[in-house]
PDB file of C-alpha atoms in Angstrom:
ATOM      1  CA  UNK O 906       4.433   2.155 -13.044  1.00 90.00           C
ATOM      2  CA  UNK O 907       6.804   1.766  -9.882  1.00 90.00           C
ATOM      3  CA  UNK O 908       4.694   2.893  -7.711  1.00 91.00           C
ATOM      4  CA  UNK O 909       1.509   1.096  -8.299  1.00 92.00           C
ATOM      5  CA  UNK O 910       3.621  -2.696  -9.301  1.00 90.00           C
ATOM      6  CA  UNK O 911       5.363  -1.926  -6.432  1.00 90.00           C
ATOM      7  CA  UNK O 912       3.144  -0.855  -3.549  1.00 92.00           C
ATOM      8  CA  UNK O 913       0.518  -2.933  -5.194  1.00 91.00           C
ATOM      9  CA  UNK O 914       2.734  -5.895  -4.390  1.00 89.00           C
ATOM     10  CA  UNK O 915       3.363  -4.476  -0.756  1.00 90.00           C
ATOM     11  CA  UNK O 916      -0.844  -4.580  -0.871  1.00 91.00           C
ATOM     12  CA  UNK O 917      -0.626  -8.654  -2.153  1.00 89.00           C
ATOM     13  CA  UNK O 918       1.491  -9.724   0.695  1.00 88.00           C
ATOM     14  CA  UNK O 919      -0.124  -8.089   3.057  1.00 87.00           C
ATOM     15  CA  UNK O 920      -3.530  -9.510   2.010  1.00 87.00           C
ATOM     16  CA  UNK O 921      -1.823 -12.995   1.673  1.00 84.00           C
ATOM     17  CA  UNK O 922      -0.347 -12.757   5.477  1.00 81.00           C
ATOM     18  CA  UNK O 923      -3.325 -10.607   6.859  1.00 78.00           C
ATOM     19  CA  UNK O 924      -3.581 -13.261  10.020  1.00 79.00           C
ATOM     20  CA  UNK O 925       0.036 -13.221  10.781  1.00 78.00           C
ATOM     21  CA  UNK O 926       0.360  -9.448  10.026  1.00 79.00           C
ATOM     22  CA  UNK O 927       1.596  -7.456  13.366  1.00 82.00           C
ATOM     23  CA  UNK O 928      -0.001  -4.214  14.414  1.00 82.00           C
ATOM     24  CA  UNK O 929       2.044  -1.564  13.343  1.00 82.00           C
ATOM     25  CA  UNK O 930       2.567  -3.168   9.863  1.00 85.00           C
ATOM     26  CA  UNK O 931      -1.379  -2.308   9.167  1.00 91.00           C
ATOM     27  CA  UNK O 932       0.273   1.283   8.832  1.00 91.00           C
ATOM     28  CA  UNK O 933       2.703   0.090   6.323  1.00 90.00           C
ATOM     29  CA  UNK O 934      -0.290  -1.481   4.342  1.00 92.00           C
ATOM     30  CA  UNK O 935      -1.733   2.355   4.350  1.00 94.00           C
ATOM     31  CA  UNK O 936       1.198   4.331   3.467  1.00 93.00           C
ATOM     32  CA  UNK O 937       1.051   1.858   0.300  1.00 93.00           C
ATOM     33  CA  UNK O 938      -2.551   2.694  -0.322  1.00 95.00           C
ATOM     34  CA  UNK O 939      -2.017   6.419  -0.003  1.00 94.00           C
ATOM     35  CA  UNK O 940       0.982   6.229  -2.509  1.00 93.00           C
ATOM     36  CA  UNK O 941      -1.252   3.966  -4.755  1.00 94.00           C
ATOM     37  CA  UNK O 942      -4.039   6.432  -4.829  1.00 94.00           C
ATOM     38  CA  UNK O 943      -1.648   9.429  -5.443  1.00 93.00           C
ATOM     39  CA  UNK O 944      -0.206   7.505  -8.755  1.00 93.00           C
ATOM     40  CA  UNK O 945      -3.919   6.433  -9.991  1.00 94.00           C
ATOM     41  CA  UNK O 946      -5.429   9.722  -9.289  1.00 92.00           C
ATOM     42  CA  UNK O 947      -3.029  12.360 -10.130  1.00 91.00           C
ATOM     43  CA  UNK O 948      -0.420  11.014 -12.211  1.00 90.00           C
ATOM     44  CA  UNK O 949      -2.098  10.600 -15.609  1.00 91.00           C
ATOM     45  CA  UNK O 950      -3.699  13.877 -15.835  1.00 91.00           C
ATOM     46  CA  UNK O 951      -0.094  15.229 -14.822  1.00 89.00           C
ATOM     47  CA  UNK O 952       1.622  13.580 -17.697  1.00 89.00           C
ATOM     48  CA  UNK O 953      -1.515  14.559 -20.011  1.00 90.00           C
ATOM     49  CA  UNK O 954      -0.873  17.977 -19.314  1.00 89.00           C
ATOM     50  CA  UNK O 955       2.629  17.859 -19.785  1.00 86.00           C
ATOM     51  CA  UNK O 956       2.686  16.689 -22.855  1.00 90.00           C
ATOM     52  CA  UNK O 957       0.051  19.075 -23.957  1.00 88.00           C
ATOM     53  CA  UNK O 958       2.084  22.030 -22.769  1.00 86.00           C
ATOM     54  CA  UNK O 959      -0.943  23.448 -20.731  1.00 85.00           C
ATOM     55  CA  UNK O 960      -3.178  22.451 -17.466  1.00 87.00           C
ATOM     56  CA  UNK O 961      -6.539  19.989 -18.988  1.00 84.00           C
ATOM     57  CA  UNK O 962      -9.509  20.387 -18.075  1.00 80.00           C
ATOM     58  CA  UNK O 963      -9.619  23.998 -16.546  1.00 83.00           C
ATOM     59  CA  UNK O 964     -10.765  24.750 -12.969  1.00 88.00           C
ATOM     60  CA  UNK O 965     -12.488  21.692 -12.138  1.00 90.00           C
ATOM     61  CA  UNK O 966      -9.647  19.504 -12.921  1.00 91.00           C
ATOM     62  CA  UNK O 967      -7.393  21.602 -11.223  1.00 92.00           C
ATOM     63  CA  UNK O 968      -9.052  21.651  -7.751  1.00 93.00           C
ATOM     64  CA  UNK O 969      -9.619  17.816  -7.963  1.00 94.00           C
ATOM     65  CA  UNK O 970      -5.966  17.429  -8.847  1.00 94.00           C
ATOM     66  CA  UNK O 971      -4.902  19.253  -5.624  1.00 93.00           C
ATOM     67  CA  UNK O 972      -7.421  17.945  -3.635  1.00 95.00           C
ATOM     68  CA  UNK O 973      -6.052  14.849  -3.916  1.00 94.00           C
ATOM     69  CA  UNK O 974      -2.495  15.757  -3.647  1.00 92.00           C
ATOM     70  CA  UNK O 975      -3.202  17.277  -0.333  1.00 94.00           C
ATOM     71  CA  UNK O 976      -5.585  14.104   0.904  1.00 95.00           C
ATOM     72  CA  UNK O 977      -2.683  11.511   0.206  1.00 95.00           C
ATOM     73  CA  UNK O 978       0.204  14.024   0.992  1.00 93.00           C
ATOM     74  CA  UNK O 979      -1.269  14.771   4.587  1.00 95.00           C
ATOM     75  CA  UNK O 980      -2.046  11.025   5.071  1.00 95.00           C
ATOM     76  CA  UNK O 981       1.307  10.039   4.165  1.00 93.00           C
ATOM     77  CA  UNK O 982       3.027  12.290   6.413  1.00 93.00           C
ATOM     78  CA  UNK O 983       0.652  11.646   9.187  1.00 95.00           C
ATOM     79  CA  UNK O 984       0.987   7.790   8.527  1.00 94.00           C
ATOM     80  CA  UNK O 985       4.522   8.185   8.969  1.00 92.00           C
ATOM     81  CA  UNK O 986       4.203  10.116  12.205  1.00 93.00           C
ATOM     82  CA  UNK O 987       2.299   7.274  14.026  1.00 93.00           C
ATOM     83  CA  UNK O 988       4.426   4.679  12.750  1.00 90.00           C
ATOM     84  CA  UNK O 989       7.480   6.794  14.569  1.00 90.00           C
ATOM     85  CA  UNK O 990       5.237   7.190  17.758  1.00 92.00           C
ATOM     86  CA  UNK O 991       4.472   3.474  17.679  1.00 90.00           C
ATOM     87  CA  UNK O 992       7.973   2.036  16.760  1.00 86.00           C
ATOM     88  CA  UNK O 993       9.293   4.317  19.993  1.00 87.00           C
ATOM     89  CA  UNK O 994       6.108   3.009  22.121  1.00 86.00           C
ATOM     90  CA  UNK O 995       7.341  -0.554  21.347  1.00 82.00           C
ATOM     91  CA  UNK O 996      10.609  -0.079  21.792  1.00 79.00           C
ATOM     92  CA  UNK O 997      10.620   1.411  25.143  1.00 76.00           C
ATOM     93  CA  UNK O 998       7.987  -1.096  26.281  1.00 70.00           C
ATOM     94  CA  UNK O 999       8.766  -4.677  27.944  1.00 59.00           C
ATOM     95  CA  UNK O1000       7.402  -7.444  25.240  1.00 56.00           C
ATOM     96  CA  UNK O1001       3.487  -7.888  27.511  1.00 51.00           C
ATOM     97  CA  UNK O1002       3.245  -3.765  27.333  1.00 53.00           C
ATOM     98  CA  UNK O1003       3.912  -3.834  23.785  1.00 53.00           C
ATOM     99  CA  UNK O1004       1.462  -6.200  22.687  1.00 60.00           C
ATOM    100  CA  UNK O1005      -1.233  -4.105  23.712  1.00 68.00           C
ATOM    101  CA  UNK O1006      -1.196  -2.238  20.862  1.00 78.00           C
ATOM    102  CA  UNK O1007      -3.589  -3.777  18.965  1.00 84.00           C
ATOM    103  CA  UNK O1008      -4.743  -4.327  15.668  1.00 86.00           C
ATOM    104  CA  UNK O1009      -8.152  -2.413  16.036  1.00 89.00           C
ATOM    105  CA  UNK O1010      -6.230   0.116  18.190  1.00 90.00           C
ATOM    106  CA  UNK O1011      -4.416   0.754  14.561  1.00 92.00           C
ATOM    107  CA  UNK O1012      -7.424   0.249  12.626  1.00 92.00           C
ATOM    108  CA  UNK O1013      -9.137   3.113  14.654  1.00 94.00           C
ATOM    109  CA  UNK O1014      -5.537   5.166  14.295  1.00 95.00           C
ATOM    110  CA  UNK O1015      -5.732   4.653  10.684  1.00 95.00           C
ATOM    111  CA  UNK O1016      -9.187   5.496  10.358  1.00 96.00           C
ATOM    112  CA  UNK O1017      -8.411   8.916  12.373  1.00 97.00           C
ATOM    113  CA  UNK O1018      -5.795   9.719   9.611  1.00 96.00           C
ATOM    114  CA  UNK O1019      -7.725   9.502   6.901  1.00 97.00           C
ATOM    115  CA  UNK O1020     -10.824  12.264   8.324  1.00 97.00           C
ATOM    116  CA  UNK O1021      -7.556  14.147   9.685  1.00 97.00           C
ATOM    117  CA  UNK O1022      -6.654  14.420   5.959  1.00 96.00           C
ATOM    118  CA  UNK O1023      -9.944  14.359   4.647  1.00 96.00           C
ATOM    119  CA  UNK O1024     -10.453  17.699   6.765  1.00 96.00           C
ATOM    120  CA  UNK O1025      -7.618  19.488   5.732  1.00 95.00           C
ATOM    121  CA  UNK O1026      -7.752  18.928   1.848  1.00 95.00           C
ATOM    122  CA  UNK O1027     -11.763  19.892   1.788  1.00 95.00           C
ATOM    123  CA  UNK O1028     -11.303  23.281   4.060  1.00 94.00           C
ATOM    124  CA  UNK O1029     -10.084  25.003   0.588  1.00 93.00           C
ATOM    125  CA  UNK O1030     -13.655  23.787  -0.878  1.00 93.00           C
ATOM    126  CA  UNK O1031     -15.788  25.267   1.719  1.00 92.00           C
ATOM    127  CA  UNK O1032     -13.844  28.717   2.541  1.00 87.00           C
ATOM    128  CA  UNK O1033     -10.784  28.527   4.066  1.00 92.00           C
ATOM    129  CA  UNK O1034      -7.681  28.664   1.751  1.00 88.00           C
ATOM    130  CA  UNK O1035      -7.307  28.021  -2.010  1.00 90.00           C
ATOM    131  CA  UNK O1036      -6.016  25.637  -4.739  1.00 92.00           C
ATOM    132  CA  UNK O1037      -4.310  26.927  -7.511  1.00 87.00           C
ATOM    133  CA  UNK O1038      -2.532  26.240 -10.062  1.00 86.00           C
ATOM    134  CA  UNK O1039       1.455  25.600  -9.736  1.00 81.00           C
ATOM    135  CA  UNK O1040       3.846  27.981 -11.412  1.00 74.00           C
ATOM    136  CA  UNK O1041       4.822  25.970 -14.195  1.00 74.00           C
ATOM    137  CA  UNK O1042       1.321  25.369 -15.353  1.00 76.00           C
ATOM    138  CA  UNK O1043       0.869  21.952 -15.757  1.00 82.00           C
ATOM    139  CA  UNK O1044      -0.609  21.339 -12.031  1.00 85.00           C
ATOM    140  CA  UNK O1045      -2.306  22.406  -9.268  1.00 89.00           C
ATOM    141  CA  UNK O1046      -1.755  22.739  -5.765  1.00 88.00           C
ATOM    142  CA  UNK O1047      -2.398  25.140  -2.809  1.00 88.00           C
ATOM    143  CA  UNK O1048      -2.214  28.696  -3.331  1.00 85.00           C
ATOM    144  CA  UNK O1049       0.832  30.066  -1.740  1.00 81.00           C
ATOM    145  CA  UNK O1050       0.997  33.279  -3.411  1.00 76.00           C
ATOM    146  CA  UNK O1051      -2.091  33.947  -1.365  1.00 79.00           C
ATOM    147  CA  UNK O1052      -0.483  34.046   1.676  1.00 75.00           C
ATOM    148  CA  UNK O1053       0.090  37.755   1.544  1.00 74.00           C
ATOM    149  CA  UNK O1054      -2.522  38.577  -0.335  1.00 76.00           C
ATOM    150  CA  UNK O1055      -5.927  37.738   2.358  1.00 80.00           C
ATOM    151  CA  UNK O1056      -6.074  36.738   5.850  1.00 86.00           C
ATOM    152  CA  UNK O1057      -8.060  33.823   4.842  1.00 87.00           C
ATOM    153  CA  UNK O1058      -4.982  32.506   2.736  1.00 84.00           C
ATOM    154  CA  UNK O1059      -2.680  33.482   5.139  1.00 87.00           C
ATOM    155  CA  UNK O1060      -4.234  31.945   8.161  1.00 90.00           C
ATOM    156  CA  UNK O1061      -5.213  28.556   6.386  1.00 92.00           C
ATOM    157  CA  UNK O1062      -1.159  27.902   4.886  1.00 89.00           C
ATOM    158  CA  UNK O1063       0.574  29.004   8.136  1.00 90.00           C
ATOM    159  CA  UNK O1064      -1.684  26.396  10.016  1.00 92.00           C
ATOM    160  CA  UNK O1065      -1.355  24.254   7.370  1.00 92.00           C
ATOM    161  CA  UNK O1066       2.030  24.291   7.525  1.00 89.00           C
ATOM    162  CA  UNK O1067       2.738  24.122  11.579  1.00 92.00           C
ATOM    163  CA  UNK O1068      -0.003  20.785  12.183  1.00 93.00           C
ATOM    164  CA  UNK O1069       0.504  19.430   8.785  1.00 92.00           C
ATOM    165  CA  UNK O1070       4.143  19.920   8.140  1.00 89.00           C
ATOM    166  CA  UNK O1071       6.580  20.668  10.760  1.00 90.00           C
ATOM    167  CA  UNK O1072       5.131  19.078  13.668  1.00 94.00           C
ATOM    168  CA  UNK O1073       4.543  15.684  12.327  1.00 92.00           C
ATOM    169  CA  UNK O1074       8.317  16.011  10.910  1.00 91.00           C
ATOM    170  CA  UNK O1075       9.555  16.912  14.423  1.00 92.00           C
ATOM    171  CA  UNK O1076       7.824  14.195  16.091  1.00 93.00           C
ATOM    172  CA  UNK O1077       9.298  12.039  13.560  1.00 92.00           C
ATOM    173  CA  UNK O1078      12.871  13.290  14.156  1.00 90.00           C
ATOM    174  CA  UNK O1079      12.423  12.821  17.823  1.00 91.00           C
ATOM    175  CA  UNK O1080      10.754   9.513  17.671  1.00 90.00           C
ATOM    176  CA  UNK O1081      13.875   7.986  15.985  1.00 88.00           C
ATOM    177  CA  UNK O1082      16.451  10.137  17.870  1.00 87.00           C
ATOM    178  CA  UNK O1083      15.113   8.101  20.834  1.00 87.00           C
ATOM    179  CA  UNK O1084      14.968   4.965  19.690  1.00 84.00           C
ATOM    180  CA  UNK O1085      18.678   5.684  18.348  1.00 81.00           C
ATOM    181  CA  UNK O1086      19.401   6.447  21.576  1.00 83.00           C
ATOM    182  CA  UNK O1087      17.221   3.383  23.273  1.00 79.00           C
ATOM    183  CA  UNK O1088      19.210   0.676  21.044  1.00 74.00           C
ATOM    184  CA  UNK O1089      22.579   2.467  21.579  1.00 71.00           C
ATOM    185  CA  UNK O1090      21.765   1.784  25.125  1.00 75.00           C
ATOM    186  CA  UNK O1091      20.855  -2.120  23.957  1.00 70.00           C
ATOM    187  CA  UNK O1092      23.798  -2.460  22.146  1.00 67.00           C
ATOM    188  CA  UNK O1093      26.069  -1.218  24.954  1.00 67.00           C
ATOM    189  CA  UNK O1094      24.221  -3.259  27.670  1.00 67.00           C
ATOM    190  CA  UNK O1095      25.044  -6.506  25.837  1.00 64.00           C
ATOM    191  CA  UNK O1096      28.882  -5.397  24.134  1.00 60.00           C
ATOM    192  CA  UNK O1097      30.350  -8.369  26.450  1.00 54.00           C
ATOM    193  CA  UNK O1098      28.427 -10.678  25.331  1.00 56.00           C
ATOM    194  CA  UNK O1099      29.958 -12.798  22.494  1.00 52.00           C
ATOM    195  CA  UNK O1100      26.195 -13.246  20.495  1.00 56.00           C
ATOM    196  CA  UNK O1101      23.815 -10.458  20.163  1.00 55.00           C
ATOM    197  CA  UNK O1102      20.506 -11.207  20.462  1.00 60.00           C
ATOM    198  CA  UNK O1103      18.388 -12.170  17.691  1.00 63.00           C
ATOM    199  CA  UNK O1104      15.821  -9.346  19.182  1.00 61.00           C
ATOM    200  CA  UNK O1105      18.576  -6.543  19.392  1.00 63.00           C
ATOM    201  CA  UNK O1106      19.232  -7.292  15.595  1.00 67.00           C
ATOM    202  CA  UNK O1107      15.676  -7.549  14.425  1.00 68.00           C
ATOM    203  CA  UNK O1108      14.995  -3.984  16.845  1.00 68.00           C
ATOM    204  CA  UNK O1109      18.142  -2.578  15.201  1.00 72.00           C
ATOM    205  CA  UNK O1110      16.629  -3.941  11.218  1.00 74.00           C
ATOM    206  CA  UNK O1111      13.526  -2.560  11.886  1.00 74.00           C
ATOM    207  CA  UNK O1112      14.367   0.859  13.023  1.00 76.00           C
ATOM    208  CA  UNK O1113      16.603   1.319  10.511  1.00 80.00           C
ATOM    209  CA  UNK O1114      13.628   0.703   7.872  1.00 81.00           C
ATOM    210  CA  UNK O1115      11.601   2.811   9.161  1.00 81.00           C
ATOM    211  CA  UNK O1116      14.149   5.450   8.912  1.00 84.00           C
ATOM    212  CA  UNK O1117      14.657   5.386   5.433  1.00 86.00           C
ATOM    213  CA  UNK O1118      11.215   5.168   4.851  1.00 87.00           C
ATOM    214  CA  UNK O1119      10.808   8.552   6.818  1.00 86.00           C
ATOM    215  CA  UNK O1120      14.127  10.020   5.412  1.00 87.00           C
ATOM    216  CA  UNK O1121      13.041   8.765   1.630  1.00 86.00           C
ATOM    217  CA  UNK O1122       9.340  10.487   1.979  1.00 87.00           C
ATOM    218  CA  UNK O1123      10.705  14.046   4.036  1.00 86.00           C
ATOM    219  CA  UNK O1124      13.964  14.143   1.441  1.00 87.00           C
ATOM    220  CA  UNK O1125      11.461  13.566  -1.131  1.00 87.00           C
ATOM    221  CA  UNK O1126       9.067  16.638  -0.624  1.00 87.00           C
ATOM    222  CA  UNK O1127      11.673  19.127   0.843  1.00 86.00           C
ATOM    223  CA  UNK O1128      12.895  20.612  -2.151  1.00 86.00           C
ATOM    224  CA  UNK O1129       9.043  21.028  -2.715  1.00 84.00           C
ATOM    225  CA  UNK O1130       8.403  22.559   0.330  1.00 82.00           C
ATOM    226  CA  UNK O1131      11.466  24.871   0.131  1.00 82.00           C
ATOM    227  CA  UNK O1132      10.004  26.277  -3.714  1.00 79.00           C
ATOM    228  CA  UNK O1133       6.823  26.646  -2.559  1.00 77.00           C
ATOM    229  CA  UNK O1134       8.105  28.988   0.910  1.00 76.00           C
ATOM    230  CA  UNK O1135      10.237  31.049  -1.968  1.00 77.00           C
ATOM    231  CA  UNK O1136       6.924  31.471  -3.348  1.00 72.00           C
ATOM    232  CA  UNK O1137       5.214  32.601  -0.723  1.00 73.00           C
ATOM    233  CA  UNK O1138       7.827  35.432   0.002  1.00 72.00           C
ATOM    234  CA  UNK O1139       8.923  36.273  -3.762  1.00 70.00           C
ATOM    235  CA  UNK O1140       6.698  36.387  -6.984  1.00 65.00           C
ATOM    236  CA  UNK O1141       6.563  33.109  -8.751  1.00 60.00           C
ATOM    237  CA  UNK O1142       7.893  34.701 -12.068  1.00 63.00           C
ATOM    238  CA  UNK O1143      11.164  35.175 -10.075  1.00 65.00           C
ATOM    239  CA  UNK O1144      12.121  31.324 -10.688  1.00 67.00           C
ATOM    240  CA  UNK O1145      12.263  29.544 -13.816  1.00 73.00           C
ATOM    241  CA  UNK O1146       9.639  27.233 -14.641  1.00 72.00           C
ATOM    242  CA  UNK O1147      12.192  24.287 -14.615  1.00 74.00           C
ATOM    243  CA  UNK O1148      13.436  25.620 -10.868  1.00 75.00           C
ATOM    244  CA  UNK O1149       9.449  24.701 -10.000  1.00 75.00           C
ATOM    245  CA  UNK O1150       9.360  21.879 -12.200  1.00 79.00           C
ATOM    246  CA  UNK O1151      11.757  19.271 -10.596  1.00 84.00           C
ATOM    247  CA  UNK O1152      10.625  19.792  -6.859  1.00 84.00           C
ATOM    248  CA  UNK O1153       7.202  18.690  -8.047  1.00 83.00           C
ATOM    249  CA  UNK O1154       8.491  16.121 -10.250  1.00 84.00           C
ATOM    250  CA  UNK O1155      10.509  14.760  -7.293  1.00 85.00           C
ATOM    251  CA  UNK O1156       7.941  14.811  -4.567  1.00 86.00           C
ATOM    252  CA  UNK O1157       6.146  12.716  -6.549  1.00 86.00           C
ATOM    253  CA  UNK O1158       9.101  10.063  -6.586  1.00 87.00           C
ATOM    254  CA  UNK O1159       8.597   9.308  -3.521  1.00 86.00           C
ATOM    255  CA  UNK O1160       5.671   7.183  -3.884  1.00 87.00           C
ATOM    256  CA  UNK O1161       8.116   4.702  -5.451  1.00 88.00           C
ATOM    257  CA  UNK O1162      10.692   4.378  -3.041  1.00 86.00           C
ATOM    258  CA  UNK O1163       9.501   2.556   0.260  1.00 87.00           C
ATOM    259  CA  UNK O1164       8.576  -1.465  -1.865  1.00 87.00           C
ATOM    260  CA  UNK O1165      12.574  -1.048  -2.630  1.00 88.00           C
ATOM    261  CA  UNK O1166      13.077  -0.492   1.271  1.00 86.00           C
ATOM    262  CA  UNK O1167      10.763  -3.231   2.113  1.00 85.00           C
ATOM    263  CA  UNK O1168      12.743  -5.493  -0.471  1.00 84.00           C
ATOM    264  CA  UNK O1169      16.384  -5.153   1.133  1.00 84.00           C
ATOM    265  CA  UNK O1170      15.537  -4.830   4.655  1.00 79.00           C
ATOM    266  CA  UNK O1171      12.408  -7.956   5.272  1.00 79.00           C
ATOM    267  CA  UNK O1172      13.265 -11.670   4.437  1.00 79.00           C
ATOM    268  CA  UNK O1173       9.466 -12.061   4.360  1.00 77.00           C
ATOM    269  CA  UNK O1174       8.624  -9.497   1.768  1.00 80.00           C
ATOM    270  CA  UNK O1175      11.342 -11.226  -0.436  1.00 80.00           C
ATOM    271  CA  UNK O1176      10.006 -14.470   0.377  1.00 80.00           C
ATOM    272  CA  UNK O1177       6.119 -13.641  -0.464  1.00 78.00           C
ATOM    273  CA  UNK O1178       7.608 -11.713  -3.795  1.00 79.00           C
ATOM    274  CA  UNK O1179       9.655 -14.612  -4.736  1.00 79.00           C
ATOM    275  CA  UNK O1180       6.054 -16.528  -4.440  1.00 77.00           C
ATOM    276  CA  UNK O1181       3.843 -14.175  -6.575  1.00 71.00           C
ATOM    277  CA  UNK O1182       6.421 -14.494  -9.289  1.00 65.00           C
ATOM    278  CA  UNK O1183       5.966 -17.737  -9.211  1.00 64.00           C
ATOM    279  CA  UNK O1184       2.245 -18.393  -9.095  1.00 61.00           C
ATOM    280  CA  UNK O1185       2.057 -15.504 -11.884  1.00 59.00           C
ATOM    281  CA  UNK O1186       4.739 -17.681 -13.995  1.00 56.00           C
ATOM    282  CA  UNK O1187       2.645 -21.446 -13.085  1.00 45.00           C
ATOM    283  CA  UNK O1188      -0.525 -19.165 -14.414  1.00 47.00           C
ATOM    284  CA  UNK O1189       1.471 -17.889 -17.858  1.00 44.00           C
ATOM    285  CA  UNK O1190       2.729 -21.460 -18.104  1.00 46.00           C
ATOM    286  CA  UNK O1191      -0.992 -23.112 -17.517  1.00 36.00           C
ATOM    287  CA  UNK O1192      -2.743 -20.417 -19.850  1.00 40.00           C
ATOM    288  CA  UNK O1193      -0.462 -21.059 -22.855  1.00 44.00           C
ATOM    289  CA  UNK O1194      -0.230 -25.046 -22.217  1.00 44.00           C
ATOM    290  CA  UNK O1195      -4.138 -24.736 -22.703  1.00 44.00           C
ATOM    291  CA  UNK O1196      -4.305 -23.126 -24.755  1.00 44.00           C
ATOM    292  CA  UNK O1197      -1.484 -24.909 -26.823  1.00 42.00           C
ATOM    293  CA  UNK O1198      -3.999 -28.096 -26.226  1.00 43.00           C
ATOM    294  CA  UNK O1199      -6.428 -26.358 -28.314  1.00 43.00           C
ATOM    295  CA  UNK O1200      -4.720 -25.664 -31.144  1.00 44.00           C
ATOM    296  CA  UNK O1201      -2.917 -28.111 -32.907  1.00 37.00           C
ATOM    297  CA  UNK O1202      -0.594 -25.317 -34.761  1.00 33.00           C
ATOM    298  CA  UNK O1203       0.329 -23.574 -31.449  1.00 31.00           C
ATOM    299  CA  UNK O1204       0.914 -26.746 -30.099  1.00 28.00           C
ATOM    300  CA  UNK O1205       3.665 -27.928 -33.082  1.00 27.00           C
ATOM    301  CA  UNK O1206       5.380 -24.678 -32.574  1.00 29.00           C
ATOM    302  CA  UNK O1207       5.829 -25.195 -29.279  1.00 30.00           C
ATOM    303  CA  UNK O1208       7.971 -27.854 -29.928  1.00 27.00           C
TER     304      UNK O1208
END
C-alpha cells in the first residue's frame, strides 16, 4: 500500500510538472515505475502464498514471479547507476555543459535499461540459468543452489552477479565518493564567504538525496544478497526458514522508501502533494454536496 500511494504520487507530480521536469528527474519518474510494477505484480501472489503456507499456482506462477523480480530488480539497480553517473556528469560540468544532457538523451537511457533488464530476466526462459523456488517456499527466485551443480547455472549467476550486481554498486559508490569530494572542494572554495550560494546548497540537497535513495535500495537488498551467496556455498536446509524469510521480506521494503526521501528533501514534491490532497478533498467535498442536493434526507443530516 506504501509503495504504490506513494510512488504513485511521485508518478502524479511528475505528470502534473512534465514541462518543467529536468532531465535527470525522468529517471526518478522510472525508479517509481519499476517499484510500482514490483508491488502490483509480485506482491499479492506473495502474500497469497503466505498465508496459504505453500507456493500457488505451481511452476508457472513461480517462473513469472521471478521473472519479474529480476526485470524490476535489475532496472532498479541499473536506474540507480545512471542517476549516479549523471548527478557526477552534472556536477563536474560548468552550467552550458550540463544542459546538454537532454531529455531524449534520458529517454533513450531509460529505454536502454529496460531491454538491459528485459535481457537478463528472459535468459533463464530460453537456456541459460534457472528460476526456482526460494528456500522458504512461498517464492521464487533464481536458482542459486545451481551454481555448483551445472556450468550453465554457474556461468549465468557469476555473470549475473559481476554486470548486474557489483559493478553497478561500485559505480554507484564511486559516483558519490566524487561528488563528495567535488562539493567538499565547493564548500572549501567559498568558506570566506559570509553567504553560501543558493547553488552550493541546492548541489549539496540534491546529492544528499540521491544518496539515501542509493543507500535505502543497496541496504535494502544486501541482507538478500548475503542469504542467497550462503546458499550458493552451503545447502539451503542449513538456515532456518525465518533466516531466508526476512532478507526477502526486506528487499522488498525498499520499494517504499524513496516517496519518504522525496518528501523531506524537495519543497516541490511537498508543494504538488500538499495540492493533490487538496483537489482530492474539493472532489470528496463536491461529490457529497451533490449528492446531498439530491436527497433531501442526506441533505438534513448534514446539518
Amino acid at each position: 500500500i506504501l509503495t504504490i500511494l506513494g510512488n504513485s504520487a511521485v508518478l502524479a507530480t511528475a505528470v502534473k510538472r512534465s514541462s518543467l521536469l529536468k532531465s535527470p528527474e525522468l529517471l526518478t519518474a522510472n525508479l517509481a515505475v519499476a517499484d510500482i510494477g514490483m508491488a502490483i505484480s509480485m506482491y499479492p501472489l506473495a502474500i497469497a502464498s503466505a498465508w496459504n503456507h505453500a507456493w500457488l499456482g505451481g511452476d508457472a506462477s513461480c517462473i513469472y514471479y521471478a521473472l519479474m523480480g529480476f526485470l524490476f530488480g535489475v532496472c532498479s539497480m541499473m536506474t540507480l547507476c545512471a542517476m549516479a553517473v549523471i548527478r557526477l556528469l552534472v556536477t563536474n560540468s560548468s552550467k552550458s555543459n550540463s544542459n546538454k544532457i537532454t531529455k531524449n538523451t534520458v529517454r533513450v537511457l531509460i529505454a536502454l535499461i529496460w531491454l538491459y533488464s528485459l535481457l537478463w530476466a528472459i535468459l533463464p526462459l530460453v537456456g541459460w540459468g534457472y528460476y526456482g523456488p526460494e528456500p522458504f517456499g512461498i517464492s521464487c527466485t533464481i536458482a542459486w543452489s545451481k551454481f555448483h551443480s551445472s556450468f550453465n547455472g554457474f556461468s549465468f549467476i557469476l555473470s549475473m552477479f559481476l554486470l548486474c550486481t557489483v559493478l553497478p554498486a561500485l559505480t554507484i559508490v564511486a559516483c558519490y565518493l566524487g561528488i563528495a569530494w567535488k562539493v567538499h572542494k565547493m564548500y572549501q572554495e567559498i568558506q570566506n564567504i559570509d553567504r553560501i550560494s543558493n547553488a552550493a546548497k541546492l548541489e549539496k540537497k540534491l546529492t544528499l538525496m540521491a544518496v539515501l535513495i542509493s543507500v535505502g535500495f543497496l541496504s535494502s537488498w544486501t541482507p538478500y544478497a548475503a542469504a542467497s551467496f550462503w546458499s550458493i556455498f552451503n545447502s539451503s536446509d542449513s538456515l532456518q526458514p525465518i533466516v531466508t524469510l526476512l532478507p526477502c521480506l526486506f528487499a522488498k521494503s525498499s520499494t517504499a522508501y524513496n516517496p519518504f526521501i522525496y518528501y523531506i528533501f524537495s519543497k516541490t514534491f511537498r508543494r504538488e502533494i500538499k495540492q493533490l490532497q487538496c483537489c482530492c478533498g474539493w472532489q470528496g467535498h463536491f461529490l457529497s454536496t451533490h449528492s446531498s442536493a439530491e436527497n433531501p434526507v442526506s441533505m438534513m443530516w448534514s446539518g
